[in-house]
Coordinates of C-alpha atoms and ligand atoms in Angstrom, one line a residue:
X1 CA 0.0 0.0 0.0
X2 CA 1.3 3.4 -0.8
X3 CA -0.2 6.9 -0.8
X4 CA 0.9 10.4 -1.8
X5 CA 0.2 13.7 0.0
X6 CA 1.0 16.9 -1.9
X7 CA 2.6 20.1 -0.8
X8 CA 0.7 23.3 -1.7
X9 CA 1.1 26.7 -3.2
X10 CA -1.1 29.5 -1.8
X11 CA -1.7 32.1 -4.5
X12 CA -3.2 34.5 -2.1
X13 CA -5.0 34.5 1.3
X14 CA -2.4 34.3 4.0
X15 CA -3.3 33.8 7.7
X16 CA -6.9 34.0 6.7
X17 CA -7.7 30.3 7.3
X18 CA -7.8 30.5 11.2
X19 CA -9.8 33.8 10.9
X20 CA -12.8 32.2 9.0
X21 CA -11.5 34.0 5.9
X22 CA -10.7 33.1 2.2
X23 CA -7.8 31.6 0.4
X24 CA -6.9 30.6 -3.2
X25 CA -4.5 27.7 -3.3
X26 CA -3.5 24.5 -5.1
X27 CA -1.7 21.2 -4.5
X28 CA 1.7 20.8 -6.3
X29 CA 3.4 17.7 -7.7
X30 CA 6.0 17.8 -4.9
X31 CA 5.0 15.9 -1.8
X32 CA 5.5 12.9 0.5
X33 CA 5.0 9.3 -0.5
X34 CA 4.3 6.8 2.3
X35 CA 4.7 3.1 1.8
X36 CA 2.9 1.0 4.4
X37 CA 3.0 -2.7 5.1
X38 CA 1.0 -4.5 7.8
X39 CA 3.0 -6.7 10.2
X40 CA 2.0 -9.3 12.8
X41 CA 3.6 -7.1 15.6
X42 CA 2.0 -4.4 17.8
X43 CA 4.4 -1.7 16.8
X44 CA 4.7 1.0 14.2
X45 CA 8.2 1.0 12.7
X46 CA 8.7 4.2 10.7
X47 CA 11.7 5.0 8.5
X48 CA 12.2 8.6 7.2
X49 CA 14.3 7.4 4.2
X50 CA 15.5 10.8 3.1
X51 CA 17.3 11.5 6.4
X52 CA 17.9 7.8 7.4
X53 CA 16.1 8.2 10.8
X54 CA 13.9 5.6 12.4
X55 CA 11.2 5.5 15.0
X56 CA 9.5 2.5 16.7
X57 CA 6.6 2.8 19.1
X58 CA 3.7 0.7 20.3
X59 CA 0.7 1.2 18.1
X60 CA -1.7 1.5 21.1
X61 CA 0.4 3.9 23.1
X62 CA 2.1 6.5 20.8
X63 CA 3.6 8.9 23.3
X64 CA 4.7 12.2 21.8
X65 CA 8.3 12.8 20.5
X66 CA 9.9 15.8 18.8
X67 CA 10.4 16.5 15.1
X68 CA 9.0 14.4 12.4
X69 CA 8.1 11.7 14.9
X70 CA 5.4 13.9 16.4
X71 CA 3.6 13.8 13.0
X72 CA 3.7 10.0 12.8
X73 CA 2.8 9.3 16.4
X74 CA 0.1 12.0 16.3
X75 CA -1.5 10.6 13.1
X76 CA -1.6 7.1 14.5
X77 CA -3.1 8.3 17.8
X78 CA -5.7 10.5 16.1
X79 CA -6.8 7.8 13.7
X80 CA -7.2 5.4 16.7
X81 CA -9.1 8.1 18.6
X82 CA -11.4 8.5 15.6
X83 CA -12.2 4.7 15.8
X84 CA -9.9 3.3 13.2
X85 CA -8.1 0.0 14.1
X86 CA -4.6 0.9 13.1
X87 CA -2.6 -2.4 12.7
X88 CA 1.1 -2.9 13.5
X89 CA 2.9 -1.7 10.4
X90 CA 6.2 -0.8 8.7
X91 CA 6.1 2.6 7.2
X92 CA 8.6 4.3 4.8
X93 CA 8.4 8.0 3.9
X94 CA 10.2 9.7 1.1
X95 CA 9.6 13.3 0.2
X96 CA 10.2 15.7 -2.6
X97 CA 8.8 18.8 -0.9
X98 CA 11.3 20.9 1.0
X99 CA 10.6 20.9 4.8
X100 CA 9.7 23.8 6.9
X101 CA 9.7 26.2 4.0
X102 CA 6.2 27.4 3.3
X103 CA 5.2 24.6 0.9
X104 CA 3.4 22.6 3.5
X105 CA 5.6 19.5 3.9
X106 CA 3.7 18.9 7.2
X107 CA 0.3 18.4 5.6
X108 CA 1.9 16.4 2.8
X109 CA 3.2 14.0 5.4
X110 CA 0.0 13.8 7.5
X111 CA -2.2 13.3 4.4
X112 CA 0.1 10.7 2.8
X113 CA 0.4 8.8 6.0
X114 CA -3.3 8.8 7.0
X115 CA -4.3 7.7 3.5
X116 CA -1.8 4.9 3.5
X117 CA -2.8 3.7 7.0
X118 CA -6.5 3.9 6.1
X119 CA -5.7 1.9 3.0
X120 CA -4.1 -0.8 5.1
X121 CA -7.1 -1.0 7.3
X122 CA -9.2 -1.4 4.2
X123 CA -11.9 0.8 5.5
X124 CA -13.6 3.3 3.2
X125 CA -11.8 6.6 3.6
X126 CA -13.7 8.8 6.0
X127 CA -15.2 12.0 4.7
X128 CA -12.3 14.1 3.4
X129 CA -13.2 17.1 5.5
X130 CA -13.1 15.0 8.6
X131 CA -9.7 13.7 7.6
X132 CA -8.5 17.3 7.0
X133 CA -9.6 18.1 10.6
X134 CA -8.0 15.0 11.9
X135 CA -4.7 16.0 10.2
X136 CA -5.0 19.5 11.6
X137 CA -5.4 18.1 15.1
X138 CA -2.1 16.3 14.7
X139 CA -0.4 19.7 14.1
X140 CA -2.3 21.5 16.8
X141 CA -2.1 18.9 19.6
X142 CA 1.0 16.9 18.8
X143 CA 3.3 19.2 16.9
X144 CA 2.3 22.4 18.8
X145 CA 1.6 24.6 15.8
X146 CA -1.8 26.3 16.0
X147 CA -2.3 26.1 12.2
X148 CA -5.6 26.3 10.4
X149 CA -7.1 24.1 7.7
X150 CA -5.5 25.6 4.6
X151 CA -2.8 23.0 3.9
X152 CA -5.0 20.0 4.7
X153 CA -8.0 21.1 2.6
X154 CA -5.8 22.0 -0.3
X155 CA -4.0 18.6 -0.1
X156 CA -7.2 16.6 0.2
X157 CA -9.5 18.5 -2.2
X158 CA -7.3 20.1 -4.8
X159 CA -7.1 18.8 -8.4
X160 CA -4.7 19.1 -11.4
X161 CA -5.2 22.2 -13.4
X162 CA -7.1 24.3 -11.0
X163 CA -6.9 26.4 -7.8
X164 CA -9.4 26.2 -5.0
X165 CA -11.1 29.2 -3.5
X166 CA -11.7 28.1 0.0
X167 CA -14.2 29.8 2.4
X168 CA -13.1 28.8 5.8
X169 CA -16.3 30.0 7.4
X170 CA -18.5 27.6 5.4
X171 CA -15.7 25.3 4.3
X172 CA -17.1 25.6 0.7
X173 CA -14.7 25.2 -2.1
X174 CA -14.9 26.6 -5.6
X175 CA -12.7 25.4 -8.5
X176 CA -10.9 28.2 -10.3
X177 CA -9.2 27.0 -13.5
X178 CA -5.6 28.1 -13.4
X179 CA -5.2 29.2 -17.0
X180 CA -2.2 31.6 -16.9
X181 CA -1.4 31.4 -20.6
X182 CA 2.3 31.9 -21.3
X183 CA 3.0 33.2 -17.8
X184 CA 4.9 31.2 -15.2
X185 CA 4.4 30.6 -11.5
X186 CA 7.6 29.6 -9.7
X187 CA 8.9 29.3 -6.1
X188 CA 12.2 30.5 -4.9
X189 CA 13.7 29.5 -1.5
X190 CA 14.6 32.4 0.8
X191 CA 17.0 29.9 2.5
X192 CA 15.6 30.8 5.9
X193 CA 14.1 27.8 7.6
X194 CA 11.3 28.3 10.1
X195 CA 9.2 26.2 12.5
X196 CA 5.5 27.1 12.9
X197 CA 5.5 25.9 16.5
X198 CA 8.3 28.3 17.5
X199 CA 8.1 31.2 15.0
X200 CA 5.7 34.2 15.6
X201 CA 2.9 32.1 14.1
X202 CA 1.1 31.1 17.3
X203 CA 1.6 34.7 18.6
X204 CA -0.2 36.1 15.5
X205 CA -3.1 33.7 16.3
X206 CA -3.3 35.0 19.8
X207 CA -3.3 38.6 18.5
X208 CA -6.2 37.9 16.2
X209 CA -8.2 36.3 19.1
X210 CA -7.6 39.3 21.3
X211 CA -8.7 41.7 18.5
X212 CA -12.0 39.8 18.3
X213 CA -12.4 39.9 22.0
X214 CA -12.0 43.6 22.1
X215 CA -14.5 44.3 19.4
X216 CA -16.8 41.5 20.6
X217 CA -17.1 39.5 17.4
X218 CA -16.6 35.7 16.9
X219 CA -13.9 36.0 14.2
X220 CA -12.0 38.5 12.1
X221 CA -14.3 37.6 9.2
X222 CA -16.9 39.8 11.0
X223 CA -14.5 42.8 11.5
X224 CA -15.4 45.9 9.5
X225 CA -13.0 48.7 8.6
X226 CA -14.9 51.0 11.1
X227 CA -14.0 48.6 13.9
X228 CA -10.3 49.0 13.4
X229 CA -10.1 52.3 15.3
X230 CA -11.2 50.5 18.4
X231 CA -8.1 48.4 18.4
X232 CA -4.6 49.3 19.8
X233 CA -1.5 48.8 17.6
X234 CA -0.5 46.3 16.3
X235 CA -3.9 44.5 16.6
X236 CA -5.4 47.1 14.2
X237 CA -2.8 46.3 11.6
X238 CA -3.2 42.5 12.0
X239 CA -7.0 42.9 11.6
X240 CA -6.6 45.2 8.6
X241 CA -4.4 42.7 6.9
X242 CA -7.2 40.0 7.3
X243 CA -10.0 42.3 6.0
X244 CA -7.9 43.3 2.9
X245 CA -6.5 39.9 2.3
X246 CA -9.9 38.4 2.0
X247 CA -10.8 41.0 -0.6
X248 CA -7.6 40.2 -2.5
X249 CA -8.6 36.6 -2.8
X250 CA -11.7 37.6 -4.7
X251 CA -9.7 40.1 -6.8
X252 CA -7.3 37.2 -7.7
X253 CA -10.3 34.9 -8.6
X254 CA -11.7 37.7 -10.9
X255 CA -8.3 38.3 -12.5
X256 CA -7.9 34.5 -13.2
X257 CA -11.4 34.2 -14.6
X258 CA -10.7 37.2 -17.0
X259 CA -7.2 36.1 -17.8
X260 CA -5.8 39.4 -16.5
X261 CA -2.4 38.3 -15.4
X262 CA -1.1 41.8 -14.7
X263 CA -3.9 42.3 -12.1
X264 CA -3.1 38.9 -10.6
X265 CA 0.6 40.0 -10.3
X266 CA -0.5 43.2 -8.5
X267 CA -2.6 41.3 -6.1
X268 CA 0.3 39.0 -5.3
X269 CA 2.7 41.8 -4.6
X270 CA 0.0 43.7 -2.5
X271 CA -0.5 40.6 -0.4
X272 CA 3.3 40.5 0.3
X273 CA 3.4 44.1 1.4
X274 CA 0.5 43.5 3.7
X275 CA 2.0 40.3 5.3
X276 CA 5.2 42.3 5.8
X277 CA 4.0 45.7 6.9
X278 CA 0.7 44.9 8.7
X279 CA 1.1 41.3 9.8
X280 CA 4.8 41.6 10.6
X281 CA 5.7 38.1 9.3
X282 CA 8.6 38.8 6.9
X283 CA 12.3 38.6 7.4
X284 CA 15.4 40.2 5.9
X285 CA 16.2 37.0 3.9
X286 CA 12.6 36.9 2.5
X287 CA 12.8 40.6 1.6
X288 CA 16.1 40.0 -0.2
X289 CA 14.6 37.1 -2.2
X290 CA 11.4 39.1 -3.1
X291 CA 13.6 42.0 -4.3
X292 CA 15.8 39.6 -6.3
X293 CA 13.0 37.9 -8.2
X294 CA 11.3 41.3 -8.9
X295 CA 14.7 42.5 -10.3
X296 CA 14.9 39.4 -12.5
X297 CA 11.6 40.3 -14.1
X298 CA 8.8 38.8 -12.0
X299 CA 5.6 40.9 -12.3
X300 CA 4.6 40.0 -8.7
X301 CA 6.1 38.1 -5.8
X302 CA 5.2 37.2 -2.2
X303 CA 6.2 35.2 0.7
X304 CA 4.1 32.1 1.1
X305 CA 2.7 30.2 4.1
X306 CA 3.1 30.8 7.8
X307 CA 5.9 33.4 7.2
X308 CA 9.1 34.2 9.1
X309 CA 11.1 32.5 6.3
X310 CA 10.4 29.9 3.7
X311 CA 9.6 30.1 0.0
X312 CA 8.6 33.1 -2.2
X313 CA 6.1 32.7 -4.9
X314 CA 6.6 34.7 -8.1
X315 CA 4.6 35.3 -11.3
X316 CA 6.8 35.8 -14.4
X317 CA 5.6 37.3 -17.7
X318 CA 5.9 35.4 -21.0
X319 CA 9.5 35.2 -22.3
X320 CA 11.1 36.1 -18.9
X321 CA 14.2 34.1 -18.0
X322 CA 13.7 32.6 -14.6
X323 CA 16.4 32.9 -11.9
X324 CA 18.4 29.6 -11.8
X325 CA 17.0 28.6 -8.4
X326 CA 13.4 29.2 -9.4
X327 CA 11.1 26.1 -9.6
X328 CA 8.1 26.1 -11.8
X329 CA 4.9 25.1 -10.0
X330 CA 1.4 24.1 -11.3
X331 CA -1.6 22.4 -9.8
X332 CA -1.0 18.7 -9.4
X333 CA -3.4 15.9 -8.1
X334 CA -4.7 16.0 -4.5
X335 CA -3.8 13.3 -2.0
X336 CA -4.4 9.8 -3.3
X337 CA -3.6 6.1 -2.9
X338 CA -1.0 5.1 -5.5
X339 CA -0.9 1.3 -5.1
X340 CA -2.6 -1.5 -3.3
Ligands
GLA401 C1 0.7 27.7 7.5 C2 -0.4 27.1 8.2 C3 -1.8 27.4 7.5 C4 -2.0 28.9 7.3 C5 -0.7 29.5 6.7 C6 -0.8 31.0 6.6 O1 0.9 27.2 6.2 O2 -0.2 25.7 8.2 O3 -2.8 26.8 8.3 O4 -2.3 29.5 8.4 O5 0.5 29.1 7.4 O6 -1.7 31.4 5.7

């Protein structure tokens, strides 16, 4: 049994998922493949083949452990807690998506692993939204990153050739064909690694919660521009970013539907400025990378994902020569079983 979980690119809609907002994202062909084989034992034996590290733990008592082991132990524990009879198994992971760099290697691992284990159990896969929530609990409760559902929904619901407009209040998804003509989307690594559990990510979540408490609303989706004056700095800036970022998602959808790539590029760059100036989630290495790709001809560029480092997404016009370290990205298949 083997299964694949994809990484993702977020076109626009950053830090909106845990604020009941909007995002426009797609799964990429880079991801994590998990091979799983049932054994007669009562242990999970896991091998992260890229780094040559192993983990062994009792399938019925997966106590937490740091690093990649937290994802594996957490996924087994959460599947068991959801009523699935996880058997003793040998697992082997191999990944093509860079880790800790804004391309969602975590969700790729959780999704690939859960689909492979569920395949071993030979139960029908649970509702994919339930599985997305289960994977997100692994990050929240086992890894310690208070992430939202962006990465898991994209990995489980995305499809080749299209982006997903996700409304995190209703969890509705709308397919938006990604026809970008002769233009190119590419990612460039800023070279600065980050961990969502230790970066300012969790602090930003707390700030958003506090802003809602002060205004007396359930989520920042309900915040209006008039409410901003009731907030002290920097909470007013955090909230302004969310209000405007939600609007940018719909501007990007409109640009894609009308093949207006110049407008899409402007939205991408505006999102970056907002994440940097209002949300305070950029770094010197990221700024240097954004400036470099813009100098090399990109029409728009932005930091992607949780922030504080990681990859930059850039939109290049037709005929532009890409920087040597740029990697083209396009929507690939969502998470799936690849062999039985
Ligand atoms: C990370 C998290 C997501 C989302 C983004 C920011 O990728 O895993 O849930 O919050 O950051 O948009």
